[in-house]
Each structure stands twice: as C-alpha cells, then as structure tokens.
C-alpha cells in the first residue's frame, strides 16, 4: 500500500484544512510530515499538536513566539520565505501541496521540484505566472504536477489514460515507470471549465457599481477566503483557471472554454474531436480532488458523501456574460500573449481586489484597473523567472498608483 508523505503549504487556509481532513479520513494512505502557514501561529500550533509533523514553518516572523507558545512537542521550526522553501524540500516528503494564496508559493514550488518532490497545486497563481517554467522544470526533474483545483482535477480525471504536457506517469506492478496510454492533444477539441457564476450571475450590470464587499464575499456554493471569493464574483478566478489549464494540459488557449453551472456538481468536462464529452461529478467538497491528487492513480474508499442522483433534480448550464464580466476576455488575451502578461494580470488583480475590499474602488473598478495595467505593459516573451517577478512587482506598483489616483 502506497502511503504518501505530504508537506502542506497554506495549512491554516481552507484547502489546508481540507487536506488535513483527508489525512484523518485515509491515514493509511496519507501522512502529513510538514505544515506551513503565513501568520496564524496559534492555529498552526494547534494543527501540529494533532498531526505531529516533523517540521512546521511560519512565514511571518512576528508570529514565531505565538507558534512556539502553542506547541506541546518539539518539531523542527522554520521561519520566513526561506523557511517556506526549506520545508518544501523536506527529505521525508513525497509530495508538496501548494495552497498558498497569491504568488508566495512560486519559489517553494520550484524548490520542491528541484528536490524531486511531486507537486499538488491548489495555488493557481503559480501556473498563471510561470506555467512554462514550472512545467518545464517538472519534466526535467521527472516529477508530477497534479491539480487540486476542483476544475483541473476534474479534467485530469477525464484525461486519465492519456498523456498531456504535464507528463503524467504511473507505476506498474513491477514498479517500473511507464507512460500512460497516449491520447494526442489533437484529439481534444475543448477543455470546458465550469463556473458557479458567483453571487452576481443574474445581477444586471447597471447594479454593479453599488455592490459592496460584504455582498461579493457571499459565495453561493463554496466557503473560501476573501481573495478567492472576490475573484469568483468577478470571474477572474475562472480566467486564471483558463491560463492554468493551458499549461497543465498543454493545450492552446483557444481550446479552453468556460460554462456557467450554478449547482457546481459537474466540475469540468473534456470534449473530444468525435463529439464525445467526458465529465467529472461530485459534491462541492475540496476533499475529493485533494484525495485523488494524493492517491492517484488509485481510488480508495472514504467517508465523503456520494451523489444521490434522485435528489439532484436538475443541472443547469449557461454561456457566461462576457460583456458584463470582462475577466474572461482579459485572461484569454493574457494567456494567448504569454510571456510576462499573465503575471501582470494576476498582480494587478490582487491589488484591485484588496482595494475593493478596503472600499477604495467600486466593484467594476477591479476589471477597469486590471485592463489599464495590462494596456500599459510591454510583455516580454519567453521570460525567465527574474523577468516574471519583475513584471509582477511593476504591475503591483502601477496598480497601486492607479488606486491612489482613483
């Protein structure tokens, strides 16, 4: 029985907590050996006391005293951004689950790859900013990049048995590495990401300027942090996922589409050139994709609730309102252009979301600010990591200036 040893980056967030639920549910298949958090020292200590990982990391050094005070055993304690990269290379780990909000997970992810660790990716910013670099390094180190976002995990499940750009591999009974049965990319017509539509999918555009942060944080399906909740309300979350899918599955942006599906039961679909469509369905619980990323290529029983099709009643689908929600158009443009532009889109959006939550710009101002920053940027093609990080910093400064001038 293959028991995976996991380091969780972003342990105190919703994905990190779901990962710990999975570890409790299938302890014979998953052991958490490292936990990292940004600044929730007391909560990290509480988690560590239960799970007893060999190492913990707190990024915000001012919370170190809080962490130490809460621990009732003596794990290895790491601190700061360097500590985050160090715990990502923990010798005992087989896989690193990256669930860090924003861009902070990029360097630890690359460090994990360099150390030969498989990645389970829940932080879409990693692949949005530097998808080409991450996937190239993963191929070079012969490690797997497994998606944890429910939409990408669903596509992955629909494509199991097919080789894509992420180079998925499987261990056969003789423990020799073999490639999965090939399915050329040209047999895929579309990757179809589903979106709940957020809290404003039926709200007239004329009412958008009056939307408050409190209203935007009320997601109808998922319980998420503030940043992701606002991204779901603007559909930037789905736009970022389009770029993420482009790199994970090595398909052109033109083949990645979005459909509104309010029930969030169908998590994504793949349409093949013969017109056949494969879909993955489950309840809206992040434990499902986390478990599959950990136990793949096997499926194991758990305590999660199965679907009762007699109670579903109906599944609705609709075309997104592209004119009213410009995020999808902006993301497609960034993904098609490539280079440093996706990093600029991502960084400008982070600044815009923070400004909206602080009530410094209106809800539609998020899209306007991102588009203006993108228009001011000269994208660098085939960018190295330093150029991508420089573009990220430039975009943040440019967006902050625009907020101040607002």
CSV table of C-alpha atoms in Angstrom, one decimal:
chain,number,residue,atom,x,y,z
A,1,UNK,CA,0.0,0.0,0.0
A,2,UNK,CA,1.5,3.3,-1.1
A,3,UNK,CA,1.3,5.9,1.8
A,4,UNK,CA,2.1,9.4,0.6
A,5,UNK,CA,4.0,11.8,2.9
A,6,UNK,CA,2.8,15.3,2.4
A,7,UNK,CA,4.0,18.8,3.2
A,8,UNK,CA,1.1,21.3,3.2
A,9,UNK,CA,1.9,24.9,2.4
A,10,UNK,CA,-1.0,27.1,3.4
A,11,UNK,CA,-2.1,24.8,6.2
A,12,UNK,CA,-4.4,27.2,8.0
A,13,UNK,CA,-6.4,28.1,4.9
A,14,UNK,CA,-9.5,26.3,3.6
A,15,UNK,CA,-7.5,24.0,1.3
A,16,UNK,CA,-5.0,23.2,4.0
A,17,UNK,CA,-7.8,22.3,6.4
A,18,UNK,CA,-9.4,20.1,3.8
A,19,UNK,CA,-6.1,18.3,3.3
A,20,UNK,CA,-5.9,17.6,7.0
A,21,UNK,CA,-9.5,16.2,6.8
A,22,UNK,CA,-8.4,13.8,4.1
A,23,UNK,CA,-5.3,12.8,6.1
A,24,UNK,CA,-7.6,11.9,9.0
A,25,UNK,CA,-10.0,10.1,6.7
A,26,UNK,CA,-7.4,7.9,5.0
A,27,UNK,CA,-4.5,7.7,7.4
A,28,UNK,CA,-3.2,4.5,5.8
A,29,UNK,CA,-2.7,6.4,2.5
A,30,UNK,CA,-1.7,9.9,3.6
A,31,UNK,CA,0.6,11.3,6.3
A,32,UNK,CA,1.3,15.0,6.8
A,33,UNK,CA,5.0,15.5,7.6
A,34,UNK,CA,5.2,19.3,7.3
A,35,UNK,CA,2.8,22.2,7.9
A,36,UNK,CA,3.4,25.8,6.9
A,37,UNK,CA,1.3,28.9,7.4
A,38,UNK,CA,1.8,32.6,6.8
A,39,UNK,CA,0.8,34.3,10.1
A,40,UNK,CA,-1.7,32.1,12.0
A,41,UNK,CA,0.8,30.9,14.6
A,42,UNK,CA,-1.7,29.7,17.2
A,43,UNK,CA,-3.8,27.8,14.7
A,44,UNK,CA,-0.7,26.2,13.1
A,45,UNK,CA,0.4,25.1,16.6
A,46,UNK,CA,-3.0,23.5,17.2
A,47,UNK,CA,-2.8,21.6,13.9
A,48,UNK,CA,0.7,20.5,14.5
A,49,UNK,CA,-0.1,19.2,18.0
A,50,UNK,CA,-2.7,16.9,16.5
A,51,UNK,CA,-0.9,15.7,13.4
A,52,UNK,CA,2.7,15.7,14.8
A,53,UNK,CA,4.6,16.6,11.6
A,54,UNK,CA,8.3,16.6,11.9
A,55,UNK,CA,8.6,20.3,10.7
A,56,UNK,CA,6.5,23.4,10.8
A,57,UNK,CA,7.0,26.8,9.2
A,58,UNK,CA,5.6,30.3,10.0
A,59,UNK,CA,6.4,32.8,7.3
A,60,UNK,CA,5.6,35.9,9.4
A,61,UNK,CA,8.5,36.0,11.9
A,62,UNK,CA,6.5,38.2,14.3
A,63,UNK,CA,4.2,35.1,14.9
A,64,UNK,CA,7.1,32.8,15.9
A,65,UNK,CA,6.6,33.4,19.7
A,66,UNK,CA,2.9,32.6,19.3
A,67,UNK,CA,3.7,29.4,17.4
A,68,UNK,CA,6.3,28.3,20.0
A,69,UNK,CA,3.9,29.0,22.9
A,70,UNK,CA,1.2,26.9,21.4
A,71,UNK,CA,3.2,23.8,20.6
A,72,UNK,CA,3.2,20.9,23.0
A,73,UNK,CA,6.0,18.9,21.3
A,74,UNK,CA,9.3,19.8,19.6
A,75,UNK,CA,9.1,19.8,15.8
A,76,UNK,CA,11.7,21.4,13.6
A,77,UNK,CA,10.6,25.1,13.3
A,78,UNK,CA,11.4,27.1,10.1
A,79,UNK,CA,10.7,30.8,9.6
A,80,UNK,CA,10.3,33.2,6.8
A,81,UNK,CA,10.2,32.9,3.0
A,82,UNK,CA,13.4,30.9,3.1
A,83,UNK,CA,11.8,28.6,5.6
A,84,UNK,CA,8.9,28.0,3.3
A,85,UNK,CA,11.3,26.9,0.5
A,86,UNK,CA,13.2,24.7,3.0
A,87,UNK,CA,10.1,22.9,4.3
A,88,UNK,CA,9.1,22.3,0.6
A,89,UNK,CA,12.3,20.3,0.2
A,90,UNK,CA,11.8,18.2,3.4
A,91,UNK,CA,13.7,14.9,2.9
A,92,UNK,CA,10.8,12.9,4.3
A,93,UNK,CA,8.2,14.3,1.9
A,94,UNK,CA,7.0,12.6,-1.3
A,95,UNK,CA,4.7,15.4,-2.3
A,96,UNK,CA,4.2,19.1,-1.6
A,97,UNK,CA,0.6,20.5,-1.6
A,98,UNK,CA,0.9,24.2,-2.5
A,99,UNK,CA,-2.2,26.1,-1.2
A,100,UNK,CA,-0.6,29.5,-0.6
A,101,UNK,CA,-2.8,32.4,-1.6
A,102,UNK,CA,-1.2,34.7,-4.2
A,103,UNK,CA,2.4,34.5,-5.6
A,104,UNK,CA,4.1,33.3,-2.4
A,105,UNK,CA,4.0,29.7,-3.4
A,106,UNK,CA,6.1,30.1,-6.6
A,107,UNK,CA,9.6,29.8,-5.2
A,108,UNK,CA,8.7,27.0,-2.8
A,109,UNK,CA,7.1,25.1,-5.7
A,110,UNK,CA,10.2,25.4,-7.8
A,111,UNK,CA,12.3,24.4,-4.8
A,112,UNK,CA,10.2,21.3,-4.3
A,113,UNK,CA,10.5,20.4,-8.0
A,114,UNK,CA,14.3,20.8,-7.8
A,115,UNK,CA,14.3,18.4,-4.8
A,116,UNK,CA,12.4,15.8,-6.8
A,117,UNK,CA,9.1,16.2,-5.0
A,118,UNK,CA,5.7,15.8,-6.7
A,119,UNK,CA,3.5,18.9,-6.6
A,120,UNK,CA,-0.2,19.0,-5.8
A,121,UNK,CA,-1.2,22.5,-7.0
A,122,UNK,CA,-4.0,24.5,-5.4
A,123,UNK,CA,-2.4,27.9,-5.9
A,124,UNK,CA,-3.3,28.7,-9.5
A,125,UNK,CA,-1.0,31.8,-9.4
A,126,UNK,CA,2.0,29.5,-9.7
A,127,UNK,CA,1.0,28.3,-13.2
A,128,UNK,CA,-0.6,31.6,-14.2
A,129,UNK,CA,2.7,33.5,-13.6
A,130,UNK,CA,5.2,30.9,-14.6
A,131,UNK,CA,3.4,27.9,-16.1
A,132,UNK,CA,6.0,27.3,-18.8
A,133,UNK,CA,8.9,27.4,-16.3
A,134,UNK,CA,7.1,25.2,-13.7
A,135,UNK,CA,6.1,22.5,-16.3
A,136,UNK,CA,9.5,22.6,-18.0
A,137,UNK,CA,11.3,22.1,-14.7
A,138,UNK,CA,8.9,19.3,-13.6
A,139,UNK,CA,9.5,17.5,-16.9
A,140,UNK,CA,13.3,17.9,-16.4
A,141,UNK,CA,13.2,16.5,-12.9
A,142,UNK,CA,10.7,13.8,-13.9
A,143,UNK,CA,8.2,14.9,-11.2
A,144,UNK,CA,4.4,15.1,-11.4
A,145,UNK,CA,2.3,18.2,-11.2
A,146,UNK,CA,-1.1,17.2,-10.1
A,147,UNK,CA,-4.0,19.6,-10.0
A,148,UNK,CA,-6.0,20.2,-6.8
A,149,UNK,CA,-8.4,22.9,-8.1
A,150,UNK,CA,-11.7,21.1,-8.5
A,151,UNK,CA,-12.0,22.1,-12.2
A,152,UNK,CA,-8.5,21.0,-13.2
A,153,UNK,CA,-8.7,17.9,-11.1
A,154,UNK,CA,-11.9,17.0,-12.9
A,155,UNK,CA,-10.2,17.5,-16.3
A,156,UNK,CA,-7.3,15.4,-15.1
A,157,UNK,CA,-9.7,12.6,-14.2
A,158,UNK,CA,-11.3,12.8,-17.6
A,159,UNK,CA,-7.9,12.6,-19.2
A,160,UNK,CA,-6.5,9.7,-17.2
A,161,UNK,CA,-5.1,7.2,-19.6
A,162,UNK,CA,-3.9,10.0,-21.9
A,163,UNK,CA,-0.5,11.7,-22.0
A,164,UNK,CA,-0.6,15.5,-21.8
A,165,UNK,CA,2.0,18.2,-21.4
A,166,UNK,CA,2.3,17.6,-17.7
A,167,UNK,CA,3.8,14.2,-18.5
A,168,UNK,CA,1.7,12.1,-16.1
A,169,UNK,CA,3.3,8.7,-15.3
A,170,UNK,CA,2.2,5.7,-13.4
A,171,UNK,CA,3.9,2.8,-11.6
A,172,UNK,CA,3.0,-0.6,-12.9
A,173,UNK,CA,3.0,-3.9,-10.9
A,174,UNK,CA,6.8,-4.3,-11.5
A,175,UNK,CA,7.4,-0.9,-10.0
A,176,UNK,CA,8.9,0.3,-13.3
A,177,UNK,CA,7.8,3.7,-14.6
A,178,UNK,CA,5.7,3.5,-17.7
A,179,UNK,CA,3.8,6.1,-19.6
A,180,UNK,CA,0.0,6.2,-19.6
A,181,UNK,CA,-1.8,5.2,-22.8
A,182,UNK,CA,-1.2,8.2,-25.2
A,183,UNK,CA,-4.1,10.4,-26.3
A,184,UNK,CA,-2.6,13.0,-28.7
A,185,UNK,CA,-3.6,16.6,-27.9
A,186,UNK,CA,-5.1,17.0,-31.3
A,187,UNK,CA,-7.9,14.6,-30.3
A,188,UNK,CA,-9.1,17.2,-27.7
A,189,UNK,CA,-11.5,19.7,-29.0
A,190,UNK,CA,-12.2,21.6,-25.8
A,191,UNK,CA,-11.5,21.7,-22.1
A,192,UNK,CA,-14.7,23.1,-20.6
A,193,UNK,CA,-14.3,24.7,-17.1
A,194,UNK,CA,-17.5,25.0,-15.1
A,195,UNK,CA,-18.1,28.1,-13.1
A,196,UNK,CA,-20.9,28.7,-10.5
A,197,UNK,CA,-21.2,32.2,-11.8
A,198,UNK,CA,-20.7,33.7,-8.3
A,199,UNK,CA,-23.2,35.7,-6.4
A,200,UNK,CA,-23.9,38.1,-9.2
A,201,UNK,CA,-24.5,35.8,-12.2
A,202,UNK,CA,-28.1,37.2,-12.6
A,203,UNK,CA,-27.4,40.7,-11.3
A,204,UNK,CA,-27.9,43.4,-14.0
A,205,UNK,CA,-24.6,45.1,-15.0
A,206,UNK,CA,-26.2,48.5,-14.1
A,207,UNK,CA,-26.3,47.5,-10.5
A,208,UNK,CA,-22.6,46.5,-10.3
A,209,UNK,CA,-21.3,49.9,-9.1
A,210,UNK,CA,-23.4,49.6,-5.9
A,211,UNK,CA,-22.1,46.1,-5.0
A,212,UNK,CA,-20.4,46.1,-1.6
A,213,UNK,CA,-17.5,43.8,-0.4
A,214,UNK,CA,-19.9,42.2,2.0
A,215,UNK,CA,-22.2,41.1,-0.8
A,216,UNK,CA,-19.3,40.0,-3.0
A,217,UNK,CA,-18.0,37.7,-0.2
A,218,UNK,CA,-21.2,35.7,-0.1
A,219,UNK,CA,-20.4,32.9,-2.5
A,220,UNK,CA,-23.4,30.7,-3.2
A,221,UNK,CA,-21.5,27.4,-3.3
A,222,UNK,CA,-18.0,27.4,-1.9
A,223,UNK,CA,-16.7,28.5,1.5
A,224,UNK,CA,-13.4,30.3,0.6
A,225,UNK,CA,-11.1,33.1,1.7
A,226,UNK,CA,-11.7,36.7,0.8
A,227,UNK,CA,-9.4,36.9,-2.2
A,228,UNK,CA,-10.8,33.8,-4.0
A,229,UNK,CA,-14.4,34.8,-3.1
A,230,UNK,CA,-14.0,38.2,-4.8
A,231,UNK,CA,-12.3,36.5,-7.8
A,232,UNK,CA,-15.3,34.2,-8.1
A,233,UNK,CA,-17.6,37.2,-8.0
A,234,UNK,CA,-15.7,38.9,-10.9
A,235,UNK,CA,-15.0,35.6,-12.7
A,236,UNK,CA,-11.2,36.4,-12.5
A,237,UNK,CA,-10.9,33.1,-10.7
A,238,UNK,CA,-12.2,31.3,-13.8
A,239,UNK,CA,-10.0,33.5,-16.0
A,240,UNK,CA,-6.9,32.4,-14.0
A,241,UNK,CA,-8.0,28.8,-14.3
A,242,UNK,CA,-8.1,29.1,-18.1
A,243,UNK,CA,-4.5,30.0,-18.1
A,244,UNK,CA,-3.7,27.3,-15.6
A,245,UNK,CA,-5.4,24.7,-17.7
A,246,UNK,CA,-3.5,25.8,-20.8
A,247,UNK,CA,-0.2,24.9,-19.0
A,248,UNK,CA,-1.3,21.8,-17.0
A,249,UNK,CA,-2.7,20.1,-20.1
A,250,UNK,CA,-0.6,21.6,-22.9
A,251,UNK,CA,-3.4,22.9,-25.0
A,252,UNK,CA,-3.8,26.2,-26.8
A,253,UNK,CA,-5.9,28.9,-25.0
A,254,UNK,CA,-8.4,28.7,-27.9
A,255,UNK,CA,-9.4,25.2,-26.7
A,256,UNK,CA,-10.1,26.3,-23.1
A,257,UNK,CA,-13.7,27.5,-22.5
A,258,UNK,CA,-16.0,28.3,-19.6
A,259,UNK,CA,-19.6,27.4,-19.0
A,260,UNK,CA,-21.8,28.6,-16.1
A,261,UNK,CA,-23.1,25.8,-14.0
A,262,UNK,CA,-24.7,27.1,-10.7
A,263,UNK,CA,-25.1,23.7,-9.0
A,264,UNK,CA,-21.3,23.1,-9.0
A,265,UNK,CA,-21.8,19.3,-9.4
A,266,UNK,CA,-20.2,18.9,-12.8
A,267,UNK,CA,-16.7,20.2,-12.0
A,268,UNK,CA,-15.4,20.3,-15.6
A,269,UNK,CA,-15.6,18.5,-18.9
A,270,UNK,CA,-13.5,17.4,-21.9
A,271,UNK,CA,-14.9,17.4,-25.4
A,272,UNK,CA,-13.0,15.2,-27.9
A,273,UNK,CA,-12.9,15.6,-31.7
A,274,UNK,CA,-15.5,12.9,-32.2
A,275,UNK,CA,-18.0,15.0,-30.2
A,276,UNK,CA,-17.9,12.8,-27.1
A,277,UNK,CA,-17.8,14.6,-23.8
A,278,UNK,CA,-16.5,13.2,-20.5
A,279,UNK,CA,-17.4,15.0,-17.3
A,280,UNK,CA,-16.5,14.5,-13.6
A,281,UNK,CA,-19.2,14.9,-11.0
A,282,UNK,CA,-19.2,15.1,-7.2
A,283,UNK,CA,-20.4,17.2,-4.3
A,284,UNK,CA,-18.8,20.6,-3.8
A,285,UNK,CA,-16.1,19.4,-1.3
A,286,UNK,CA,-12.4,20.0,-1.9
A,287,UNK,CA,-11.6,16.8,-0.1
A,288,UNK,CA,-12.5,14.9,-3.3
A,289,UNK,CA,-9.8,16.5,-5.5
A,290,UNK,CA,-7.2,16.6,-2.7
A,291,UNK,CA,-7.7,12.8,-2.1
A,292,UNK,CA,-7.4,12.0,-5.8
A,293,UNK,CA,-4.2,14.0,-6.2
A,294,UNK,CA,-2.7,12.2,-3.2
A,295,UNK,CA,-3.8,8.6,-4.1
A,296,UNK,CA,-3.6,8.8,-7.9
A,297,UNK,CA,-3.6,6.5,-9.8
A,298,UNK,CA,-5.6,4.6,-7.3
A,299,UNK,CA,-9.0,5.3,-5.9
A,300,UNK,CA,-9.7,4.4,-2.2
A,301,UNK,CA,-12.9,4.4,-0.1
A,302,UNK,CA,-13.6,7.4,2.2
A,303,UNK,CA,-16.3,8.9,4.4
A,304,UNK,CA,-17.3,11.6,1.8
A,305,UNK,CA,-21.0,11.7,0.8
A,306,UNK,CA,-21.7,10.1,-2.6
A,307,UNK,CA,-24.1,11.8,-5.1
A,308,UNK,CA,-27.7,10.8,-4.9
A,309,UNK,CA,-28.9,11.4,-8.5
A,310,UNK,CA,-32.5,11.1,-7.4
A,311,UNK,CA,-32.1,14.3,-5.3
A,312,UNK,CA,-30.2,16.4,-7.9
A,313,UNK,CA,-33.4,17.2,-9.8
A,314,UNK,CA,-31.6,19.3,-12.5
A,315,UNK,CA,-28.2,20.5,-13.7
A,316,UNK,CA,-28.2,23.9,-15.5
A,317,UNK,CA,-25.7,25.3,-17.9
A,318,UNK,CA,-25.4,28.8,-19.5
A,319,UNK,CA,-23.0,30.8,-21.5
A,320,UNK,CA,-21.0,33.4,-19.5
A,321,UNK,CA,-22.0,37.1,-19.8
A,322,UNK,CA,-18.7,38.1,-21.4
A,323,UNK,CA,-19.5,41.7,-21.9
A,324,UNK,CA,-20.7,42.2,-18.3
A,325,UNK,CA,-17.8,40.1,-16.8
A,326,UNK,CA,-14.6,41.2,-18.7
A,327,UNK,CA,-12.3,39.0,-16.7
A,328,UNK,CA,-12.6,36.1,-19.1
A,329,UNK,CA,-11.7,38.2,-22.1
A,330,UNK,CA,-8.7,39.7,-20.2
A,331,UNK,CA,-7.5,36.3,-19.1
A,332,UNK,CA,-7.8,34.9,-22.6
A,333,UNK,CA,-5.8,37.8,-24.0
A,334,UNK,CA,-3.1,37.3,-21.3
A,335,UNK,CA,-2.9,33.6,-21.9
A,336,UNK,CA,-2.7,33.9,-25.7
A,337,UNK,CA,0.0,36.6,-25.4
A,338,UNK,CA,2.0,34.7,-22.8
A,339,UNK,CA,5.4,36.0,-21.6
A,340,UNK,CA,5.0,38.3,-18.6
A,341,UNK,CA,1.5,39.5,-19.3
A,342,UNK,CA,-0.3,36.7,-17.3
A,343,UNK,CA,1.9,37.7,-14.3
A,344,UNK,CA,0.8,41.4,-14.8
A,345,UNK,CA,-2.9,40.4,-14.9
A,346,UNK,CA,-2.5,38.3,-11.8
A,347,UNK,CA,-0.6,41.0,-9.8
A,348,UNK,CA,-2.9,43.9,-10.9
A,349,UNK,CA,-5.9,41.8,-9.9
A,350,UNK,CA,-4.5,41.1,-6.4
A,351,UNK,CA,-4.1,44.9,-5.9
A,352,UNK,CA,-7.5,45.6,-7.3
A,353,UNK,CA,-9.2,43.0,-5.1
A,354,UNK,CA,-7.5,44.4,-2.0
A,355,UNK,CA,-8.6,48.0,-2.9
A,356,UNK,CA,-12.2,46.8,-3.4
A,357,UNK,CA,-12.2,45.1,0.0
A,358,UNK,CA,-10.9,48.3,1.5
A,359,UNK,CA,-13.8,50.2,-0.3
A,360,UNK,CA,-11.3,52.3,-2.3
A,361,UNK,CA,-12.6,51.3,-5.7
A,362,UNK,CA,-16.0,50.1,-6.8
A,363,UNK,CA,-16.7,46.5,-8.0
A,364,UNK,CA,-16.4,47.3,-11.7
A,365,UNK,CA,-13.2,49.1,-10.9
A,366,UNK,CA,-11.5,45.8,-10.5
A,367,UNK,CA,-11.8,45.0,-14.2
A,368,UNK,CA,-11.0,48.5,-15.2
A,369,UNK,CA,-7.9,48.7,-13.2
A,370,UNK,CA,-6.5,45.3,-14.4
A,371,UNK,CA,-7.2,46.2,-18.0
A,372,UNK,CA,-5.5,49.6,-17.7
A,373,UNK,CA,-2.3,48.0,-16.1
A,374,UNK,CA,-2.3,45.3,-18.9
A,375,UNK,CA,-2.5,48.0,-21.5
A,376,UNK,CA,0.4,49.9,-20.0
A,377,UNK,CA,2.7,46.8,-20.0
A,378,UNK,CA,5.1,45.7,-22.7
A,379,UNK,CA,5.1,41.9,-22.4
A,380,UNK,CA,8.4,40.1,-22.5
A,381,UNK,CA,8.2,36.8,-24.4
A,382,UNK,CA,9.9,33.6,-23.2
A,383,UNK,CA,10.6,35.4,-19.9
A,384,UNK,CA,13.0,34.0,-17.3
A,385,UNK,CA,11.8,33.8,-13.7
A,386,UNK,CA,13.5,37.1,-12.8
A,387,UNK,CA,11.7,38.9,-15.6
A,388,UNK,CA,8.4,37.4,-14.5
A,389,UNK,CA,8.9,38.5,-10.9
A,390,UNK,CA,10.0,42.0,-12.0
A,391,UNK,CA,6.8,42.3,-14.1
A,392,UNK,CA,4.8,41.2,-11.1
A,393,UNK,CA,6.4,43.9,-8.9
A,394,UNK,CA,5.9,46.5,-11.7
A,395,UNK,CA,2.3,45.7,-12.1
A,396,UNK,CA,1.7,45.9,-8.3
A,397,UNK,CA,3.3,49.4,-8.2
A,398,UNK,CA,1.4,50.5,-11.3
A,399,UNK,CA,-1.9,49.3,-9.9
A,400,UNK,CA,-1.3,50.9,-6.5
A,401,UNK,CA,-0.7,54.2,-8.3
A,402,UNK,CA,-3.9,53.9,-10.2
A,403,UNK,CA,-5.8,53.2,-7.0
A,404,UNK,CA,-4.3,56.2,-5.3
A,405,UNK,CA,-5.3,58.4,-8.3
A,406,UNK,CA,-8.8,57.0,-8.3
